[in-house]
Structure formats: C-alpha cells, structure tokens
Short mmCIF file of C-alpha atoms in Angstrom, two decimals:
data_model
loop_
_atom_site.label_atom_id
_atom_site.label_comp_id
_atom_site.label_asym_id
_atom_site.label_seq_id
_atom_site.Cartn_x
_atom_site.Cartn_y
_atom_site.Cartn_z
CA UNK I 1 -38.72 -45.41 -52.74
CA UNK I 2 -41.37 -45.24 -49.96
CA UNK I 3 -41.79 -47.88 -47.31
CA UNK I 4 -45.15 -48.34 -48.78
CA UNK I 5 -44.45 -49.43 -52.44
CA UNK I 6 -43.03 -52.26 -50.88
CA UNK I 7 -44.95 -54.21 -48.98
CA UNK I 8 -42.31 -57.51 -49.15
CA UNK I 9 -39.26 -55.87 -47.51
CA UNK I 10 -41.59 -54.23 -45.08
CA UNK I 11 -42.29 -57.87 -43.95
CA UNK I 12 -38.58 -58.88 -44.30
CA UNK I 13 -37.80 -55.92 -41.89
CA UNK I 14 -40.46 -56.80 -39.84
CA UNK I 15 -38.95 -59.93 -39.47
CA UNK I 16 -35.88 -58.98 -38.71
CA UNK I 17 -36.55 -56.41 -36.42
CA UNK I 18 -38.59 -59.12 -34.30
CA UNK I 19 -35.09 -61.40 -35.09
CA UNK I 20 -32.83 -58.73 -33.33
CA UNK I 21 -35.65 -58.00 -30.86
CA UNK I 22 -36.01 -61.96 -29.95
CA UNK I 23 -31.86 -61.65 -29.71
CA UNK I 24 -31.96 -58.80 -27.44
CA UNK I 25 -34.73 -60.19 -25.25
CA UNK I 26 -32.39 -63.48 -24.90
CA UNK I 27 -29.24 -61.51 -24.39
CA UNK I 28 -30.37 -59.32 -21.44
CA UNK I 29 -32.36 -62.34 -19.87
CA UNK I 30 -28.76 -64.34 -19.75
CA UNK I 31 -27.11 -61.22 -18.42
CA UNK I 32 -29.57 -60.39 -15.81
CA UNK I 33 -29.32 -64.29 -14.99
CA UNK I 34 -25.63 -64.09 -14.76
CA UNK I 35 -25.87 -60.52 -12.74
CA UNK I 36 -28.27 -61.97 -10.49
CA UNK I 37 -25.91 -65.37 -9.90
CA UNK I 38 -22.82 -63.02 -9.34
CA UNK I 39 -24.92 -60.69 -7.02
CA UNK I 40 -26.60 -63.46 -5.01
CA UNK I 41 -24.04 -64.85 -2.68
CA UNK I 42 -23.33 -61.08 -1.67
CA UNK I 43 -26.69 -60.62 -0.94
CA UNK I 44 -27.26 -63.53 1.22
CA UNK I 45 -23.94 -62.46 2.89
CA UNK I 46 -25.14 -58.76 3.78
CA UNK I 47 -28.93 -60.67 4.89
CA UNK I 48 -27.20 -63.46 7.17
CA UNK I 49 -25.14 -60.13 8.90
CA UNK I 50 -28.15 -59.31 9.99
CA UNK I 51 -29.44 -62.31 11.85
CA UNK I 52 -28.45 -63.71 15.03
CA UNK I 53 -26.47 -67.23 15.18
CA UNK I 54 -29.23 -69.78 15.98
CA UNK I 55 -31.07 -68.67 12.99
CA UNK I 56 -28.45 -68.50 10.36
CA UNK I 57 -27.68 -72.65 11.67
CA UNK I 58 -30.97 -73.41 12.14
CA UNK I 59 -32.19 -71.91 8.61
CA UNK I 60 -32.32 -70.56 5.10
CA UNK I 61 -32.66 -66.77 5.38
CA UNK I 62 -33.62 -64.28 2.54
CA UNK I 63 -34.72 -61.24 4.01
CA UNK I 64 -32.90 -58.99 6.56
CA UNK I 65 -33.30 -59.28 10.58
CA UNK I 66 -33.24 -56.99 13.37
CA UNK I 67 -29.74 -58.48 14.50
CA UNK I 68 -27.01 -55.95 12.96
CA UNK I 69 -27.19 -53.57 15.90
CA UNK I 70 -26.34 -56.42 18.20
CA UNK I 71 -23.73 -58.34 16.25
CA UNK I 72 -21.72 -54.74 15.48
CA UNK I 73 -21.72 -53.79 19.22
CA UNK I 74 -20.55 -57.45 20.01
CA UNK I 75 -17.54 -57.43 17.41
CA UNK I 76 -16.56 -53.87 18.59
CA UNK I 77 -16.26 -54.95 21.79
CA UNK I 78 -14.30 -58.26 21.15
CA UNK I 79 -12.27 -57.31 17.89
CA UNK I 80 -10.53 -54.30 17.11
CA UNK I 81 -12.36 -53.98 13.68
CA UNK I 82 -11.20 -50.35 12.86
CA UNK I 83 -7.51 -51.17 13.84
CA UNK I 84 -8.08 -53.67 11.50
CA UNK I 85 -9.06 -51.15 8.81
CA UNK I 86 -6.48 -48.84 9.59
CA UNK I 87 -3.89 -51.75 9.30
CA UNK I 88 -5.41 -52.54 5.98
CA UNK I 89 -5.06 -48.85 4.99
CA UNK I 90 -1.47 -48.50 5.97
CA UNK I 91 -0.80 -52.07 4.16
CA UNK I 92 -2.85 -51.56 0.78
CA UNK I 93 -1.78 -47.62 0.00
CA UNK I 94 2.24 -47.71 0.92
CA UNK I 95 1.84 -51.04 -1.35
CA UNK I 96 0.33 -49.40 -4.22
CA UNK I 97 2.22 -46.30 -3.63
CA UNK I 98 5.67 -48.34 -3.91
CA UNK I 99 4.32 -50.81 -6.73
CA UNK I 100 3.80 -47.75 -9.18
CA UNK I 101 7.25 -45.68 -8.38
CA UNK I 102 9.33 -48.82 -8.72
CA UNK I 103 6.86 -50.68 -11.60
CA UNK I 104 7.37 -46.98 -13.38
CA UNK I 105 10.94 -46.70 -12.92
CA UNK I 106 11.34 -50.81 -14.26
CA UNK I 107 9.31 -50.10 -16.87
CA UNK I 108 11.34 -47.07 -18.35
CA UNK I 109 14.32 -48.78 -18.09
CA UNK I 110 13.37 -51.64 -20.01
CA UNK I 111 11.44 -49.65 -22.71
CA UNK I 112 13.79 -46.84 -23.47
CA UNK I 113 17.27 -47.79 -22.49
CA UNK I 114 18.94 -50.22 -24.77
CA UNK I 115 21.47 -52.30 -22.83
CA UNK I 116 23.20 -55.72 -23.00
CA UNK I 117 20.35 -58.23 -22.14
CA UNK I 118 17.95 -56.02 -22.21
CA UNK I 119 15.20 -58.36 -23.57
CA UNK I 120 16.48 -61.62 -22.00
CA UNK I 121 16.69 -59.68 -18.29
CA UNK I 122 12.56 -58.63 -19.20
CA UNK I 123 11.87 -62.42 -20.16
CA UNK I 124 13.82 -63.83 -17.34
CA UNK I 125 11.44 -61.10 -14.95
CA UNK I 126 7.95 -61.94 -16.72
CA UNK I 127 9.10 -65.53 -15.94
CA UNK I 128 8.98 -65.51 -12.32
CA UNK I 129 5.09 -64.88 -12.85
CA UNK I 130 4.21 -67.81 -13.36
CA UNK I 131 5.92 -68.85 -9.66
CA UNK I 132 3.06 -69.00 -7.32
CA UNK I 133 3.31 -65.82 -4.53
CA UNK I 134 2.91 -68.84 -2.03
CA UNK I 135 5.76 -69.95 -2.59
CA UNK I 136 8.11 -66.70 -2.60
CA UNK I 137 7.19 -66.45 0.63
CA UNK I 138 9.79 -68.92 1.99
CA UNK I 139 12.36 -66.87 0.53
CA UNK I 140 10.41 -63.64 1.95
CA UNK I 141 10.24 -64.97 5.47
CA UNK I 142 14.32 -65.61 5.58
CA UNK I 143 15.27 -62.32 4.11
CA UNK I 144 12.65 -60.20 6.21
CA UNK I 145 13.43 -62.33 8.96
CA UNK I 146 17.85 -61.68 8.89
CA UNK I 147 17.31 -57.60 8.45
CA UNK I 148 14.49 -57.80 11.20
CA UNK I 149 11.56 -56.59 9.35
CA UNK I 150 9.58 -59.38 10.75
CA UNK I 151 6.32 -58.65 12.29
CA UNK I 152 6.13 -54.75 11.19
CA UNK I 153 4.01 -53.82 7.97
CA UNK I 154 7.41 -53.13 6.14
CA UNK I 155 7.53 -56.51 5.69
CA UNK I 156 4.47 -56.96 3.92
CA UNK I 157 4.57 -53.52 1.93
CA UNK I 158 8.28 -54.01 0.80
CA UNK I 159 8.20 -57.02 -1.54
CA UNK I 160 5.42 -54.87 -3.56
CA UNK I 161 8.23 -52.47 -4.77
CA UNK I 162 9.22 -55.81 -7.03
CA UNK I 163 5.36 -56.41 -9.00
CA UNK I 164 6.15 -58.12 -12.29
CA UNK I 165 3.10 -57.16 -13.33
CA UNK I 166 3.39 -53.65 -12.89
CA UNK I 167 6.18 -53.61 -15.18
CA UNK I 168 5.24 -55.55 -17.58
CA UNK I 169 1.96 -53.65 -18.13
CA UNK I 170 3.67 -50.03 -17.98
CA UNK I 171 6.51 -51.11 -20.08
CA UNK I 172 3.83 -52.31 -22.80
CA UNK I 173 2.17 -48.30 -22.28
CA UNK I 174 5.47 -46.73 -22.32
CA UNK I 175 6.76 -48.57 -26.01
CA UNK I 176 3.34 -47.82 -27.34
CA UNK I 177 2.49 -44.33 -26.39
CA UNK I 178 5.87 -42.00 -25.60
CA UNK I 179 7.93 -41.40 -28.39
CA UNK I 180 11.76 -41.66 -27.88
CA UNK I 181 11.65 -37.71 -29.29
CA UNK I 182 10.22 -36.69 -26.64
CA UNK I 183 13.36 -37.95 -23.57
CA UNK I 184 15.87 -36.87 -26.57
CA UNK I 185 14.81 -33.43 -26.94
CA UNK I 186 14.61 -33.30 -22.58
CA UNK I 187 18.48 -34.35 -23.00
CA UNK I 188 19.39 -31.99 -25.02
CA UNK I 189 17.95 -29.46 -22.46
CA UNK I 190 20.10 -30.95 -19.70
CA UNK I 191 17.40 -32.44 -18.14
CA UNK I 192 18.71 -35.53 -15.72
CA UNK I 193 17.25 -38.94 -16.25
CA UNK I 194 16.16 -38.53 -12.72
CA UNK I 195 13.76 -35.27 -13.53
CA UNK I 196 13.05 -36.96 -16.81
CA UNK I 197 11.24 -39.46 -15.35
CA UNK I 198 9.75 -37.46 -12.29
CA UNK I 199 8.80 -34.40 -14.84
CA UNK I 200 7.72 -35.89 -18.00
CA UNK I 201 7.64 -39.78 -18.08
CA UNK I 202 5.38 -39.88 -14.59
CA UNK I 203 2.50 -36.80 -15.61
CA UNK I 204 2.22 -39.08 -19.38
CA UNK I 205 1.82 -42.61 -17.65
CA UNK I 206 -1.01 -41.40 -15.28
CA UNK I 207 -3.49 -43.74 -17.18
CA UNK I 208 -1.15 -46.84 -16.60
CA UNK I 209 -0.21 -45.99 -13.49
CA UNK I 210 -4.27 -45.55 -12.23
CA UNK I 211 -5.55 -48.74 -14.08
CA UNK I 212 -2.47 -50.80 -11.86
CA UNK I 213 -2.71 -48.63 -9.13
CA UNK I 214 -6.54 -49.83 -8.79
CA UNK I 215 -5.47 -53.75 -9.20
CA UNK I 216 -2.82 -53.50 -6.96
CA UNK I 217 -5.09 -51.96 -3.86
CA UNK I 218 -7.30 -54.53 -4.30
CA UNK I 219 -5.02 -57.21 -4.43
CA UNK I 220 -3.33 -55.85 -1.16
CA UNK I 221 -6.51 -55.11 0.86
CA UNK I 222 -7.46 -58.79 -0.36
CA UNK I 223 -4.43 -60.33 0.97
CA UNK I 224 -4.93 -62.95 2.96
CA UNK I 225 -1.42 -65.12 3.49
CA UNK I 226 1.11 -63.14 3.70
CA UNK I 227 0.27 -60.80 6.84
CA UNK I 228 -0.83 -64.27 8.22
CA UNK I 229 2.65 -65.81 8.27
CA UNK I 230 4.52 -62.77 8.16
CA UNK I 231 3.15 -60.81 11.05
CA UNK I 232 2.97 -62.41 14.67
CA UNK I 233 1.00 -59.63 16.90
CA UNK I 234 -2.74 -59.65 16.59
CA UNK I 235 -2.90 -55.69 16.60
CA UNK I 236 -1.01 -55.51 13.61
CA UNK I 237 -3.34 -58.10 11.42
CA UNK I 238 -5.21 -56.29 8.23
CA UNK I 239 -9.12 -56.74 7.92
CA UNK I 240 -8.88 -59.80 6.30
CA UNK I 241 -7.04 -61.64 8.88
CA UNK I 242 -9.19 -60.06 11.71
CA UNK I 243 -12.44 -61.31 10.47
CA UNK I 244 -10.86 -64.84 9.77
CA UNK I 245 -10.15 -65.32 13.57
CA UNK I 246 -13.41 -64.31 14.40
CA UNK I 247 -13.99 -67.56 13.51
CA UNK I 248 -11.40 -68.72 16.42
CA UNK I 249 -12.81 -66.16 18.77
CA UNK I 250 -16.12 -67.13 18.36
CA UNK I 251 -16.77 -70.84 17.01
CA UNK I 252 -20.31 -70.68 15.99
CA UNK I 253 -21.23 -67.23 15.60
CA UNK I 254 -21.75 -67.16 12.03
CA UNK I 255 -24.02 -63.35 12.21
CA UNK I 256 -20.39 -61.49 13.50
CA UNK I 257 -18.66 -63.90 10.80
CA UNK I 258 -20.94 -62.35 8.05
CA UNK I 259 -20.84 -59.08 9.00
CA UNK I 260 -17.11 -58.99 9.48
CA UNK I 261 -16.56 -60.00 6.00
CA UNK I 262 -19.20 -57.58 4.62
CA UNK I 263 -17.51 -54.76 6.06
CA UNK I 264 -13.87 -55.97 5.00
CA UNK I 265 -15.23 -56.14 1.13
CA UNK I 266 -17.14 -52.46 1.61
CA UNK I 267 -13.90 -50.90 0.71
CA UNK I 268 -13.24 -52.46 -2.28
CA UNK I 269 -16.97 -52.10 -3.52
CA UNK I 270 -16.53 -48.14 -2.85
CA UNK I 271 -13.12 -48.43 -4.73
CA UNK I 272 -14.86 -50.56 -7.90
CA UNK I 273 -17.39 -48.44 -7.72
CA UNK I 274 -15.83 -45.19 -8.09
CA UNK I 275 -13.44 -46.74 -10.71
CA UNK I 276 -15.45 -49.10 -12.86
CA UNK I 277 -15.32 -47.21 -15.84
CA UNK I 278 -10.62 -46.51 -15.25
CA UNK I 279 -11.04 -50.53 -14.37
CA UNK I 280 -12.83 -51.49 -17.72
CA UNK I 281 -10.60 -48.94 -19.61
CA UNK I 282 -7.82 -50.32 -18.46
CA UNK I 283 -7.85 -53.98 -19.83
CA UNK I 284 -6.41 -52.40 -23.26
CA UNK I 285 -3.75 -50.20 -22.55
CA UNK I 286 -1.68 -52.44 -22.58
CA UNK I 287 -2.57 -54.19 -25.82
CA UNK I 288 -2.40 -50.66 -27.77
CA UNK I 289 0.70 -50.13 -28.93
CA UNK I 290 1.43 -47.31 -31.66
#
C-alpha cells in the first residue's frame, strides 16, 4: 500500500513524527541544561585561576585573564605542587594496586569456597559499609600508631587492602560469570589454589577488576581526611591537602586557591576521560549474574 493512497495515516505520522520530534527537542534542551549546570562551576573555577586576587573579591568574572602565568610561578615557589602530585601518585596507585589483589582474593573465597559461615562472615563484611570511613579512623590512628606506621604513606595505602566494596562487587562478577568447571578441571591438573587464582581467576576478572580499579583511584586521589590526620610532615601531604593549606599560606589569595584545585582535579578528568566508556560499563557487572 503506497504512502499516497492514504492520505489520513500520512497525517497521523506526520503527527507523530512532529510528537517524537517536539520530545526530542525537549529532551536534549533539559540535558544540555543539566550539562551546562554540571559544567558551570568548573568553568568558573578554571576562569577565576586565571585572575589575580583583587578581582576575583572585588567581582563576578566570566571570561579568562592574563593572571595564570603569575599565580603558577607564585605557587611553585611557595608550595611544592609536584611533590604534591607525586605524593598523590604514590598514595592513589599502591591503593588501587592493593584494593584489587586483596578485593580479588576476598572475593574468590567467598564465591567459590563453601565453608562454615560462609554467607553470615559476607553479611557481617557488607555490614561494616554502612559505618562511615570517618569514623574507622579512630581505630586506624591507634593501630597505625602502636606498629609505627604513622606519618609514612603505608599508613594511608594499607587500610585499602580491606575495601568492602571491592569484594562485594567482584564476588557478585565471580558467581555470575566463572563457572565452578572451570577451578575443578585446574584441580584435577594439580594446579595450586595459589596459581589458580594468579593464572586463571585474575586474566577472567580483568573487567571487574578495571571498572573498581577506576573508582578506587579516584576515591584515593580525592581523599581528603585521612592523609590529613594521619600524616604529620607537610612534604608528605597528597594534592588535595596541599591546595587546602594554600588557603593557610595565603589568606586571601583566592587566583592560587583556584588554580591549585584545578590542577589537583586535572588528573582525574584525564582518568574519566580516558575511561568513560569502562566507567559507564561498569555500573552492571555486577548486577549480571548468569
């Protein structure tokens, strides 16, 4: 039947197709409204980094200013700003790096060895997520403090061998996507438990392991307390604890304030940048279960 032996559902599609073109119009208008909302404070952010102080106080500033040059050469000569990122560094990867050997090795153990309390040891470990991470750091602070890892990165990097998280999410890949065949047959072989894990379980969680491995780096470049209270000497401070006593350093320079927390977040814009699409993935791994 051709298109023009009826003239009525012409119409009707016409109408619809200016329905779903009306929808569209209104959908991308609330998503470029909500981009532009998310965006904005980061632009005004990289803008003010670029002005000098009496400005920024004395106005409202959209467009860039010839003040970056200045404010860069006056934090590198007052803060260490690439210690700072090399503390960072040393903090976020041996974090990550110890969050998904540890979270992996949890995770098997829960998902494919069946032992006494098994299930109520895994509820009685998702459980301590809902205690705050301010609060385990009383506990953290004794401990560290009586086998004098006080002050020294260990004691920030450490505690990440023991993410709930981690395991939780890996154990929730592991029971949905490697069959208990697979470790049996290994056995068999004479294959350890050791080089089970390390040579088969490890190469088939890569996906879990990258989507956490992304969340955790972020999470430990981001944090804020714990090197605060758990570290004492100012050259051993992360990024984010640098740029916050700027603030002491220098009481109303708001233009090195800016640009010190522009370039602490440039990392982890580089990182979601390069990983957006592992990041997005990643939200249902661990609701897919087989």
């Amino acid at each position: 039947m051709s298109k023009g032996a009826l003239p009525v559902n012409d119409g009707k599609l016409s109408m619809e197709g200016r329905r779903k073109k009306r929808a569209h119009l209104s959908l991308y208008t609330g998503l470029i409204g909500l981009a532009i909302l998310c965006l904005f404070p980061f632009y005004l952010m990289i803008m003010y980094s670029t002005h000098a102080n009496a400005d920024i106080a004395s106005t409202f500033l959209f467009f860039p200013g010839g003040e970056l040059v200045n404010n860069f050469t006056r934090m590198v000569e007052n803060v260490d700003i690439f210690r700072g990122f090399m503390n960072s560094f040393i903090i976020a990867g041996g974090s990550t790096l110890l969050t998904l050997y540890f979270g992996g090795m949890t995770a098997y153990g829960f998902s494919k060895f069946k032992f006494r309390f098994n299930t109520i040891l895994f509820l009685l470990m998702l459980a301590t997520m809902m205690i705050p991470a301010q609060l385990a750091l009383i506990g953290s602070y004794r401990w560290l403090g009586m086998i004098g890892l006080l002050d020294s990165h260990a004691a920030i990097i450490l505690p990440a061998a023991a993410n709930t998280f981690a395991v939780f999410f890996i154990k929730q890949f592991l029971d949905g996507s490697i069959p208990d065949d697979v470790l049996e047959s290994a056995r068999i072989d004479g294959a350890g438990e050791l080089k089970i894990f390390h040579r088969i379980i490890l190469p088939m969680i890569v996906p879990a392991l990258a989507a956490i491995g992304i969340f955790t780096f972020i999470g430990a470049w981001n944090n804020f307390i714990g090197p605060l209270v758990l570290l004492f000497s100012e050259e051993k401070y992360p990024l984010p604890v640098m740029v916050a006593l700027i603030q002491g350093y220098y009481n109303t320079d708001y233009g090195l304030m800016y640009l010190g927390v522009a370039m602490s977040v440039l990392p982890i814009i580089i990182v979601f940048s390069l990983f957006s699409k592992r990041i997005m993935g990643s939200v249902a791994i661990g609701a897919v279960k087989g």
